[in-house]
Coordinates of C-alpha atoms in Angstrom, one line a residue:
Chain A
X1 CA 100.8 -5.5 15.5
X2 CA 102.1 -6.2 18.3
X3 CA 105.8 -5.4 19.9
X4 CA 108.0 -5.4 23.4
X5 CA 110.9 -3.3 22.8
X6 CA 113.4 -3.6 25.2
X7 CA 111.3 -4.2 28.5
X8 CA 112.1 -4.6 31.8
X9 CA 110.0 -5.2 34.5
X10 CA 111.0 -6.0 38.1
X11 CA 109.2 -6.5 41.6
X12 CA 111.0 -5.2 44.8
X13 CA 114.0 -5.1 43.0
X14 CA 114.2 -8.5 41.5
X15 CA 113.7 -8.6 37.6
X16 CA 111.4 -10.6 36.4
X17 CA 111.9 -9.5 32.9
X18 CA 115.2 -8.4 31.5
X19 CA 115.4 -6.4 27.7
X20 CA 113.0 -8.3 26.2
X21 CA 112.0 -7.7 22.3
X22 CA 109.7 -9.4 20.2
X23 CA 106.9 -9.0 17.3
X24 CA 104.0 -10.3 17.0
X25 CA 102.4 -9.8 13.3
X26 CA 98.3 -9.6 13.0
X27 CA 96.7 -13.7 12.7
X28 CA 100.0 -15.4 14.3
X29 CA 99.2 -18.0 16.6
X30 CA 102.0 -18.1 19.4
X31 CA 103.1 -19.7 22.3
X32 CA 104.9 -17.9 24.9
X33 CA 106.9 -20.9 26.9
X34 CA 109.2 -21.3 29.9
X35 CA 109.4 -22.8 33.5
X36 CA 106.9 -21.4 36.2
X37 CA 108.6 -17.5 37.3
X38 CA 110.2 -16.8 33.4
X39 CA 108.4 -14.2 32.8
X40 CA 105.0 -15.2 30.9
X41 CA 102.7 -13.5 33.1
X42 CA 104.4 -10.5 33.7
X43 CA 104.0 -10.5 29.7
X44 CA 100.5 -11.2 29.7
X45 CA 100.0 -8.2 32.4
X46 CA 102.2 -5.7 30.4
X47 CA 100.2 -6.2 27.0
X48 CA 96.8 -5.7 28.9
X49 CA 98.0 -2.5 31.0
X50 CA 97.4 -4.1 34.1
X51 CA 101.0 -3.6 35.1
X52 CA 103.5 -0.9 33.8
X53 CA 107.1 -1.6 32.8
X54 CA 110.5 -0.1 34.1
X55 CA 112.0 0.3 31.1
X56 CA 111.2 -0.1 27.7
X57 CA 107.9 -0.1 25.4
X58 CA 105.1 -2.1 25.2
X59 CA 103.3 -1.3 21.4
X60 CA 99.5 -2.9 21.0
X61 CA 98.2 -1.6 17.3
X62 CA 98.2 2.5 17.9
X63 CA 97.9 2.4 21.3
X64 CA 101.7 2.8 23.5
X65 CA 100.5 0.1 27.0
X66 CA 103.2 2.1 28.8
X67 CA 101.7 5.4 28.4
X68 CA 98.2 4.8 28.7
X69 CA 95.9 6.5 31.3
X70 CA 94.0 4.3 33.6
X71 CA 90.8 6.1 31.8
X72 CA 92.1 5.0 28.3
X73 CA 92.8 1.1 29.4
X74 CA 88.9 -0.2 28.7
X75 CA 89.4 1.1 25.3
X76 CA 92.7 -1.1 24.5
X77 CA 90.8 -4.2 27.1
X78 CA 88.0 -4.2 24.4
X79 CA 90.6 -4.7 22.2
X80 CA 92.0 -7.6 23.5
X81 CA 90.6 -10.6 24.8
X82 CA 92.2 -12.2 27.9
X83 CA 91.6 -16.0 29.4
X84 CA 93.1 -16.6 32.2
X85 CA 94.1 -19.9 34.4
X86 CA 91.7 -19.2 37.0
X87 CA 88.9 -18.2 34.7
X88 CA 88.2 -14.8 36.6
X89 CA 84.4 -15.1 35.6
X90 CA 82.1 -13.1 37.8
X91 CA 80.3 -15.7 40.5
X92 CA 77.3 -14.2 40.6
X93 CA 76.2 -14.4 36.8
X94 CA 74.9 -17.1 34.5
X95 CA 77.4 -18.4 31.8
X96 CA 75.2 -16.1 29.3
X97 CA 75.2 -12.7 32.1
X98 CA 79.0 -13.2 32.1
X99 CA 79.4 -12.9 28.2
X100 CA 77.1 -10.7 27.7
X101 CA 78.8 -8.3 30.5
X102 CA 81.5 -8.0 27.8
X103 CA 78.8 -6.1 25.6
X104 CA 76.8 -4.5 27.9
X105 CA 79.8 -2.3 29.3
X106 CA 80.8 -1.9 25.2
X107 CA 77.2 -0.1 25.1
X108 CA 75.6 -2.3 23.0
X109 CA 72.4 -2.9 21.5
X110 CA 70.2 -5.2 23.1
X111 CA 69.0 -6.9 20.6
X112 CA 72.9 -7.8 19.0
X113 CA 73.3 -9.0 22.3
X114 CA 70.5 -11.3 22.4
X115 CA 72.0 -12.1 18.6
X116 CA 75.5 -12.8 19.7
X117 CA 75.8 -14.4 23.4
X118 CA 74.1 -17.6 22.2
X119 CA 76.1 -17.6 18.8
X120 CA 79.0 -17.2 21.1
X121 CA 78.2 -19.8 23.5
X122 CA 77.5 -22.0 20.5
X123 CA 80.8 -21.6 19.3
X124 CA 82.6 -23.0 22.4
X125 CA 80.4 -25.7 23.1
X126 CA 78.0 -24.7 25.8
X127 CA 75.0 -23.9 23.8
X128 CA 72.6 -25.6 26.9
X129 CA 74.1 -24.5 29.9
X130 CA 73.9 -20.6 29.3
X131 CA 71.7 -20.3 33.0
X132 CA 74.1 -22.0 34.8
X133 CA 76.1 -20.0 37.5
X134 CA 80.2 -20.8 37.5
X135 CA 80.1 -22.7 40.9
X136 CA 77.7 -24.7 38.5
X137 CA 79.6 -25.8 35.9
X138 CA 83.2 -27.7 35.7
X139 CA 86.6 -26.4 34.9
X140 CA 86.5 -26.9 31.2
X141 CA 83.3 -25.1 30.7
X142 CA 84.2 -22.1 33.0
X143 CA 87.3 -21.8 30.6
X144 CA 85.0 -22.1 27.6
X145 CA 82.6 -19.5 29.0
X146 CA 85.7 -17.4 29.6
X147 CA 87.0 -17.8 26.2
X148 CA 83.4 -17.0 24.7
X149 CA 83.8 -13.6 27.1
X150 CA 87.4 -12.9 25.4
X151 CA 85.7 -13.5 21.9
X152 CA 82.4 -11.7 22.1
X153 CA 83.2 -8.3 20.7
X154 CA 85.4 -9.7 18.2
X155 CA 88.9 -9.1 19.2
X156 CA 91.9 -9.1 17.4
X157 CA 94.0 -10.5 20.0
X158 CA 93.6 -13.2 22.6
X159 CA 95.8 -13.9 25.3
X160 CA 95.2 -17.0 27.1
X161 CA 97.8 -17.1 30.2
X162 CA 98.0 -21.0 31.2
X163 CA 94.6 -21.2 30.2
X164 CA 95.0 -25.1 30.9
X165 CA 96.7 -25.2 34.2
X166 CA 93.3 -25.9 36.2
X167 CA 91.9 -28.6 33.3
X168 CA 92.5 -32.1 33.0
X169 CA 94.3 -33.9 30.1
X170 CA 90.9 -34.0 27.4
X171 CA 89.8 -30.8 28.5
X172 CA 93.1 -28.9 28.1
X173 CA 93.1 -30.2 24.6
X174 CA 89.7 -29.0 23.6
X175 CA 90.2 -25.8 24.9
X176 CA 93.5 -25.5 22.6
X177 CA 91.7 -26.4 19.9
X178 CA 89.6 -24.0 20.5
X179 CA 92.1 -21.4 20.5
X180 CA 93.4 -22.8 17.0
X181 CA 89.7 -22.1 15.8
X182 CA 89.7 -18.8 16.9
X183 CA 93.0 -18.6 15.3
X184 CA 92.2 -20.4 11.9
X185 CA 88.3 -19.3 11.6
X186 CA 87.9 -15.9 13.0
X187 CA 91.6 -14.8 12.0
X188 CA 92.2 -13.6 15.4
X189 CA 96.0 -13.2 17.3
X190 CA 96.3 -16.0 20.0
X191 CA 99.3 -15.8 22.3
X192 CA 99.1 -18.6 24.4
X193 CA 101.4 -18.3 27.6
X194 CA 102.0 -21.8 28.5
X195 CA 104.4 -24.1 30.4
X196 CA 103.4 -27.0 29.4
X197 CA 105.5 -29.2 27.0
X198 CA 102.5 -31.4 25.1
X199 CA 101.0 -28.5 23.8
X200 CA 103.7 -26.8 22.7
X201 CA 104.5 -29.7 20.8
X202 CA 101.5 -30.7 19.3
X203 CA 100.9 -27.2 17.9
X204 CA 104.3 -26.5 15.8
X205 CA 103.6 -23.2 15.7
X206 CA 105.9 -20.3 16.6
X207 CA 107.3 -20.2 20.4
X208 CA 109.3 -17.7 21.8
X209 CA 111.2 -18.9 25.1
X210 CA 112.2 -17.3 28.0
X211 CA 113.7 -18.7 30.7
X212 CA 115.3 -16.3 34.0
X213 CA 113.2 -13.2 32.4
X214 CA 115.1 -13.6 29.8
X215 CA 114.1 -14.2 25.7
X216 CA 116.2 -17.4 24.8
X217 CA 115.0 -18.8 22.0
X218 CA 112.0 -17.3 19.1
X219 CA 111.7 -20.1 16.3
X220 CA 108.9 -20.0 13.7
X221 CA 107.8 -23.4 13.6
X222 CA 109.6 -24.7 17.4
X223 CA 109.0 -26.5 20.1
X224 CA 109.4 -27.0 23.9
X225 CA 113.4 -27.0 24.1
X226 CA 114.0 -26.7 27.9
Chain B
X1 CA 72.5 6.6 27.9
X2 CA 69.1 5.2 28.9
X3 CA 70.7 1.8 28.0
X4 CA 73.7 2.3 30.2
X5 CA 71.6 3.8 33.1
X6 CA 69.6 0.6 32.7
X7 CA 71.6 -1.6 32.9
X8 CA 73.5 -0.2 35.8
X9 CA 70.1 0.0 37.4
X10 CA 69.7 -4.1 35.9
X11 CA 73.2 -5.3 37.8
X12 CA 72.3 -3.2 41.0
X13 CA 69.3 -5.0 41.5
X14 CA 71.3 -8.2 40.8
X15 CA 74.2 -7.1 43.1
X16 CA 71.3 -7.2 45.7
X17 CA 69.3 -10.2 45.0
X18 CA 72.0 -12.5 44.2
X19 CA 74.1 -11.5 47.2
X20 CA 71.2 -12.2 49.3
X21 CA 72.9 -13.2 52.8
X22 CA 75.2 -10.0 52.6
X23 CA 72.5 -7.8 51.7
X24 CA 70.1 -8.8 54.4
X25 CA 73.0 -8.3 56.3
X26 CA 73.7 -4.6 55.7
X27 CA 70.3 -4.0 55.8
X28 CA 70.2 -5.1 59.5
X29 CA 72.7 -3.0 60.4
X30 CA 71.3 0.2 58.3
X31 CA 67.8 -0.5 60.2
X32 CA 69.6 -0.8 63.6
X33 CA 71.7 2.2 63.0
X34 CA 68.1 4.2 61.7
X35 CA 66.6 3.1 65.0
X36 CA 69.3 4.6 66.9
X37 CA 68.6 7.5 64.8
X38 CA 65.1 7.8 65.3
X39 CA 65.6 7.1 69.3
X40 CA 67.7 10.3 68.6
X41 CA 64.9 12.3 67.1
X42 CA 62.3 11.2 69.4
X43 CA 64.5 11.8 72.8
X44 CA 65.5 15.1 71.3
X45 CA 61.9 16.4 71.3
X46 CA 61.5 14.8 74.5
X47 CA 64.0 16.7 76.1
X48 CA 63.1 19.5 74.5
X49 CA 59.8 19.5 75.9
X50 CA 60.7 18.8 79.3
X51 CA 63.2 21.5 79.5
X52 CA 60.6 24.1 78.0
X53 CA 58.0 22.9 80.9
X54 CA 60.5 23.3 83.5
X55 CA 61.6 26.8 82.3
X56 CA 58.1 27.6 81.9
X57 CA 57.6 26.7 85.5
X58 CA 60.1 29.7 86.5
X59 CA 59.5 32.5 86.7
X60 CA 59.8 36.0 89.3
X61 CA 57.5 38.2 91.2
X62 CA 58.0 41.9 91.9
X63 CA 55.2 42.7 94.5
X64 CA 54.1 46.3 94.6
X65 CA 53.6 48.2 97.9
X66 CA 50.5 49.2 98.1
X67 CA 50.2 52.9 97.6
X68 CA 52.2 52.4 94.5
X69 CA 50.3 54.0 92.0
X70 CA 48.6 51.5 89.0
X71 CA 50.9 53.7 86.0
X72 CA 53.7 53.7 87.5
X73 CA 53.3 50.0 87.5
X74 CA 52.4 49.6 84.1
X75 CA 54.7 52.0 82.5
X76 CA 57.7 49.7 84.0
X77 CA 55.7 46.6 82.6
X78 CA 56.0 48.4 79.4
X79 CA 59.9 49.2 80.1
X80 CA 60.8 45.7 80.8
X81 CA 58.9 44.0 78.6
X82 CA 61.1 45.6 75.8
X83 CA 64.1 43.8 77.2
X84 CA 65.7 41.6 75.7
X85 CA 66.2 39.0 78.1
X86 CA 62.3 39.4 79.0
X87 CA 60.1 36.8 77.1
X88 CA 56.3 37.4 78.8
X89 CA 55.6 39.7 81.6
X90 CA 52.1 39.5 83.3
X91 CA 50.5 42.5 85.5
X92 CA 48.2 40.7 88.3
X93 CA 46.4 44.2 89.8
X94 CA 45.2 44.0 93.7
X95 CA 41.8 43.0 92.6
X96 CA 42.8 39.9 90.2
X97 CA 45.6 38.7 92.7
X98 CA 42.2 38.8 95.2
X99 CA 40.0 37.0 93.0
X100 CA 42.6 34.8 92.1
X101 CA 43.2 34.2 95.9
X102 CA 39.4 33.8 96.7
X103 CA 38.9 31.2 93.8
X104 CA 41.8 29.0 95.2
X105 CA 40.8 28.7 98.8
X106 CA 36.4 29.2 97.5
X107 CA 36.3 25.9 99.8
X108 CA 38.0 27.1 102.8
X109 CA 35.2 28.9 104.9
X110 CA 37.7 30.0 107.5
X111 CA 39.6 31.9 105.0
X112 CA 36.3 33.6 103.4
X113 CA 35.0 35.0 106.6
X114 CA 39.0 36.1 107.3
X115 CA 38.5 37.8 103.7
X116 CA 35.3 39.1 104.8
X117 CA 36.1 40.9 107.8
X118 CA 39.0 42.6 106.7
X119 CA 37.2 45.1 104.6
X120 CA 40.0 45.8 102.8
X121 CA 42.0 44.1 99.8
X122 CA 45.4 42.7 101.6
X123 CA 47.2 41.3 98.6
X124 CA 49.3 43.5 96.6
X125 CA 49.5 44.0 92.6
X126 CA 52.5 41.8 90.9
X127 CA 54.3 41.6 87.8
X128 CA 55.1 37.6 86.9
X129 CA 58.4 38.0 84.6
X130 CA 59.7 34.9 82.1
X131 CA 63.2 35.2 80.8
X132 CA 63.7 33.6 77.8
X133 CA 66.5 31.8 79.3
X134 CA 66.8 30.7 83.1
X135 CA 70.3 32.4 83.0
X136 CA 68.7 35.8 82.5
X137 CA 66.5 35.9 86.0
X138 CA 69.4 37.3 88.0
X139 CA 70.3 39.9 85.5
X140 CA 66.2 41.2 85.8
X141 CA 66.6 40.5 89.4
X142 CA 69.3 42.7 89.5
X143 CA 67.8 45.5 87.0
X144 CA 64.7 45.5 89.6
X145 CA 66.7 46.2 92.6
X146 CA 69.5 49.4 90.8
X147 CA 66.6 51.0 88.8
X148 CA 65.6 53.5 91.6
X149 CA 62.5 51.4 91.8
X150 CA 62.5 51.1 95.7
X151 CA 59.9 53.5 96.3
X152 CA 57.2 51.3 94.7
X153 CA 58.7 47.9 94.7
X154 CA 58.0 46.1 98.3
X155 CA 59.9 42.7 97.4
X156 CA 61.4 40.7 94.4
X157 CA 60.8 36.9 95.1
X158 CA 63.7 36.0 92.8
X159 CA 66.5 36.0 96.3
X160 CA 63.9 33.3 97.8
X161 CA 63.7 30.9 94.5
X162 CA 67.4 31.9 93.2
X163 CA 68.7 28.6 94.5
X164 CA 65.9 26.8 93.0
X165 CA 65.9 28.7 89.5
X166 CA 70.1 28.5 89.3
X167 CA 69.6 24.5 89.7
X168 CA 67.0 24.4 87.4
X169 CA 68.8 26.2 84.8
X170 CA 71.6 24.0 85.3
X171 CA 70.0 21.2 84.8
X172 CA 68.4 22.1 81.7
X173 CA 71.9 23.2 79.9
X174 CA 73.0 19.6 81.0
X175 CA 70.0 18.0 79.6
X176 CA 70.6 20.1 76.2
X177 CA 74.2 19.8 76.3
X178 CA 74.6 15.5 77.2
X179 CA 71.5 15.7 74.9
X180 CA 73.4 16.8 71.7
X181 CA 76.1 15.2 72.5
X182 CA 74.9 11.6 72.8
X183 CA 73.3 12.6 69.7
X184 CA 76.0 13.3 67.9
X185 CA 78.2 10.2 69.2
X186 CA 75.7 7.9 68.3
X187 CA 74.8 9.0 64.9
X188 CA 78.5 9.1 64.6
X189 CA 78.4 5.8 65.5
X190 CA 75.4 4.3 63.2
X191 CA 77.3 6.0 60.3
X192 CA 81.1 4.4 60.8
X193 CA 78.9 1.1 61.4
X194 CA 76.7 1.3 58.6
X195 CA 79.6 2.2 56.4
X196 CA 81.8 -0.3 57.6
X197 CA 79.6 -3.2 56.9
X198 CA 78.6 -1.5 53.1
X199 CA 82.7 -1.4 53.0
X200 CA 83.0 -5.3 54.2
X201 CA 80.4 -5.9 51.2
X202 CA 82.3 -4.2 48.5
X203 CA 85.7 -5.6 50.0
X204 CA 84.3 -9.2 49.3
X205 CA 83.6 -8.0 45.9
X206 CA 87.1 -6.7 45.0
X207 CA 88.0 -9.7 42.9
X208 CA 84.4 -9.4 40.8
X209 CA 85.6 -5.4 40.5
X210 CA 89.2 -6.4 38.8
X211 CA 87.4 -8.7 36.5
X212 CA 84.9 -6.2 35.6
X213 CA 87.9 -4.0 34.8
X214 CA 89.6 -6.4 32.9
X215 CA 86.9 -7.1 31.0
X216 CA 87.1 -3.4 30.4
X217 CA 84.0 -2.1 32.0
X218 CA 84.5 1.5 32.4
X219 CA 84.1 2.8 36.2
X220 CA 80.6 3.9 36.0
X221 CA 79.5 0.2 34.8
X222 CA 81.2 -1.0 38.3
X223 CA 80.7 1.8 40.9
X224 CA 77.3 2.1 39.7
X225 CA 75.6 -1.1 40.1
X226 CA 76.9 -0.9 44.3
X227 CA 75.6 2.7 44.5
X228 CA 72.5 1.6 43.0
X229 CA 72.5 -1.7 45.4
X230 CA 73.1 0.6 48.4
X231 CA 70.5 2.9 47.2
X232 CA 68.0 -0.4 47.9
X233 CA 69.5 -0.8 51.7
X234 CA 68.9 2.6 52.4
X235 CA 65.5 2.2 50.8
X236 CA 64.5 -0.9 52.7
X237 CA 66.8 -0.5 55.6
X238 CA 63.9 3.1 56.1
X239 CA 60.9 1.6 55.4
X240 CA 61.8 -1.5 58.1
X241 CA 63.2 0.7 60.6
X242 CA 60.1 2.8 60.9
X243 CA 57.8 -0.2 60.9
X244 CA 59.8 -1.6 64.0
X245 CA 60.0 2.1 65.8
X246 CA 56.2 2.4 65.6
X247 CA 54.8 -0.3 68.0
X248 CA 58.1 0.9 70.6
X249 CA 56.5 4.2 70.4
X250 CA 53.2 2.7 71.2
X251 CA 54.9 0.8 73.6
X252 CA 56.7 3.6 75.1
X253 CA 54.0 6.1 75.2
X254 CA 52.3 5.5 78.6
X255 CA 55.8 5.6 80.2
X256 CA 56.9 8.7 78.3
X257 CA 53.8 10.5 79.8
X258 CA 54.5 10.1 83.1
X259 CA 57.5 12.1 83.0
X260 CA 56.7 14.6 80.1
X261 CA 52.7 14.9 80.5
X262 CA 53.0 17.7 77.6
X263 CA 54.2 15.6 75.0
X264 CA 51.5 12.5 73.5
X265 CA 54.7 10.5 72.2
X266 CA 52.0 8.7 70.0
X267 CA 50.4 12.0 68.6
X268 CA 53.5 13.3 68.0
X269 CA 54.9 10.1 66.1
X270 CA 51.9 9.4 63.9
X271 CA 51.2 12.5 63.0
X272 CA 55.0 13.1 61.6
X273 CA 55.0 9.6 60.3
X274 CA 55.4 11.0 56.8
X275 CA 58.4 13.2 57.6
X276 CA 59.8 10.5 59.8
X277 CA 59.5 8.2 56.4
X278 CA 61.6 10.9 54.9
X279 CA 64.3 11.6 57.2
X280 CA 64.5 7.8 57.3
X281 CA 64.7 7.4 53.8
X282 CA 66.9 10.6 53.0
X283 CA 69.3 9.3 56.0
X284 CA 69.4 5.3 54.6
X285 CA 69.8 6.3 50.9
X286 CA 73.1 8.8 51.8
X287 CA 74.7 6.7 53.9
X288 CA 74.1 3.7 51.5
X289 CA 75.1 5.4 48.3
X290 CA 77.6 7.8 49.6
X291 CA 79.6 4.8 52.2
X292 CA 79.1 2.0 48.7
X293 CA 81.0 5.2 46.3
X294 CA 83.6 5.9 48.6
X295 CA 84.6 1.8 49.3
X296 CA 84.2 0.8 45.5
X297 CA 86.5 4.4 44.7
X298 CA 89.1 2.0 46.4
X299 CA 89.4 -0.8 44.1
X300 CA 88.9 1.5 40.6
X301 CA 92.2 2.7 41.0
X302 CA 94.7 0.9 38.6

């Protein structure tokens, strides 16, 4: 479970996020929405520890995000899988060297390695490009690679933030429906922090709102209302 | 355990290979700043074995008068050689300083026959007195001329060569004092430049270190792999500078001996190679793992 209990979070004085409270129950499929500076990626940072709220808690499962020690955050990161818009894959490793990073740091076997990477890689689409470096392969597939990284150890959550704000039109919607996969197939979490209006449509799933750093609307089965 | 050292080991040796412009880089710099290093080993010896030729070019001479009886002599040889600014003493009796005298001038017949006629032995017995440090000759000098010694003493060169000894001895603390000085700079140098550039390196890496974190490597998993890459630079950056210092030596040598005949800069080189190796290596594989630890220690902070 996941939960944001009256957080606030600003940056040199200017919030970005005011009181926000929301929960996220295990296999939900959500899409955080709102103009560019609402408050989505300060969000996405939070739940992944990479940036500490003012005020408030930040709940993922047993751990407390707030609270954490920087030596206890790659515990909670194998825990969740993030995608970002830029893809944040490491340059100087093949598609398969940047999945299998996810394991090797976990410890590992080899051999479930060698097992998993290219079921992974499968899974998104890129079964015959695992030797290719990033600069090597187009936006949609760095995004796939990324979200095969995200998946590898079998999270229960996956953020995407704007995981489509680099991709055309065709590619955004296949990496979406990837997400949904993830969602549907391997039962994982997604929240999806996104701004664009299509998608949040097309999905009619639940979307929480925020607009000003501020929660304005969380409806079940919504849409893009701004 | 093995697995994790592994594969740190495994992404070290990609870190290098795949970064191959900026490790060829670094290296360049690490082999420059071991050259520097070994220029400082090799001009410290140097200097060292000038300065020890010129000190063991000085030296004073008490002369004895003649009727001083031979005991009396050696008995203060025995007294000052226990001081402990004395580092050799040397008794030359009447007879030796003679023969000594007759085998330098053996080709001068005018001197012989001079010799000859004279009947009787005209030079007088000496004692030659080192100091273990230049400073030291005034303070013998001085212990010669208050110990009551008159009566058997006839004359102490040192008030004739005190000009000369003084600027010799100065000379030599400049040479050891400039000596370890430039030393240290430059090393001082080689080191902030060496760990600069292994700094630079990491710096460019600082968006592959937040991934790696967000990925949730732990910090051994990222700081490793650098250590181990700047492990290999200190490795390689060794091994290359000593295969460019050794034909410079060469090079050098016949120069070298011109000014320091005592040293055989080639001899001395190649027959230290091995320890040369290790200094090299010991010096390249600090300063790259110790500089790559303290830049990556930067970025692991949260």
């Amino acid at each position: 479970m996941i939960a944001f209990h009256n957080v606030t979070k600003s940056y040199n004085g200017k919030p970005v996020l005011e009181n926000v409270s929301f929960k996220i129950s295990p296999g939900e499929f959500v899409s955080l929405t709102g103009p560019s500076g609402a408050g989505k990626s300060t969000i996405v940072k939070l739940l992944i520890g990479e940036d500490r709220p003012q005020k408030g808690r930040v709940i993922f499962g047993p751990y407390e995000v707030n609270k954490l020690e920087p030596e206890e955050m790659p515990a909670l990161r194998k825990k969740v899988g993030v995608v970002f818009q830029d893809f944040k894959l490491l340059p100087t490793k093949t598609s398969y060297e940047n999945v299998a990073f996810a394991l090797e740091v976990e410890g590992r076997a080899q051999w479930e390695i060698e097992e998993l990477v290219p079921q992974m890689l499968d899974l998104v689409g890129l079964a015959d490009n695992q030797s290719y470096f990033p600069h090597e392969l187009s936006g949609g597939m760095k995004q796939r690679v990324a979200i095969a990284r995200a998946m590898i150890h079998r999270p229960s959550v996956v953020v995407a933030d704007e995981p489509t704000g680099n991709l055309d039109h065709e590619n955004a919607e296949d990496i979406i429906n990837l997400l949904l996969k993830i969602n549907e197939e391997l039962g994982a979490t997604v929240i999806l922090a996104t701004h664009s209006r299509d998608i949040v449509n097309k999905l009619k799933r639940r979307v929480v709102t925020l607009k000003g750093g501020k929660l304005i609307n969380d409806a079940e089965h919504g849409h893009y209302i701004l | 355990m093995a697995t994790t050292f592994f594969r740190i080991l495994k992404f070290g040796f990609q870190n290098f290979s795949r970064n191959a412009l900026l490790s060829a880089t670094t290296i360049s710099v690490l082999v420059l700043a071991l050259l520097v290093f070994n220029g400082l080993l090799v001009f410290g010896v140097a200097a060292n074995t000038a300065t020890a030729s010129l000190q063991d070019k000085i030296d004073i001479s008490v002369y004895f008068k003649s009727e001083a009886p031979e005991d009396q002599i050696l008995e203060l040889a025995r007294v000052m050689e226990k001081l402990p600014e004395v580092k050799a003493i040397e008794y030359v009796s009447q007879d030796k300083a003679l023969s000594i005298f007759k085998d330098q001038h053996k080709d001068d017949p005018t001197i012989q026959q001079a010799l000859e006629e004279l009947q009787s032995n005209p030079l007088l017995a000496s004692l030659n007195i080192k100091a273990r440090n230049p400073d030291q000759y005034a303070n013998i000098a001085e212990y010669l001329t208050t110990e009551n010694l008159s009566d058997i003493i006839d004359k102490v060169n040192y008030t004739q060569t005190r000009l000369a000894i003084e600027r010799l001895a100065r000379i030599i603390d400049t040479i050891r004092n400039t000596g370890l000085a430039v030393t240290i700079f430059l090393s001082l140098v080689a080191i902030l430049v060496t760990f600069n550039t292994i700094r630079l390196v990491i710096y460019s890496n600082r968006e592959e270190i937040g991934i790696m974190r967000l990925v949730g490597a732990a910090n051994k998993f990222i700081h490793g792999p650098y250590v181990v890459a700047g492990i290999i630079y200190g490795l390689l950056g060794g091994v290359i500078s000593l295969l460019i210092a050794s034909p410079i030596i060469i090079l050098a040598a016949p120069y070298a001996d011109v000014f320091i005949p005592e040293l055989s800069l080639t001899a001395y080189f190649f027959d230290r190679w091995p320890q040369f190796l290790t200094y090299n290596l010991a010096f390249g594989i600090l300063l790259g793992s110790i500089s790559a630890t303290i830049a990556v220690r930067r970025y692991l902070k949260i």
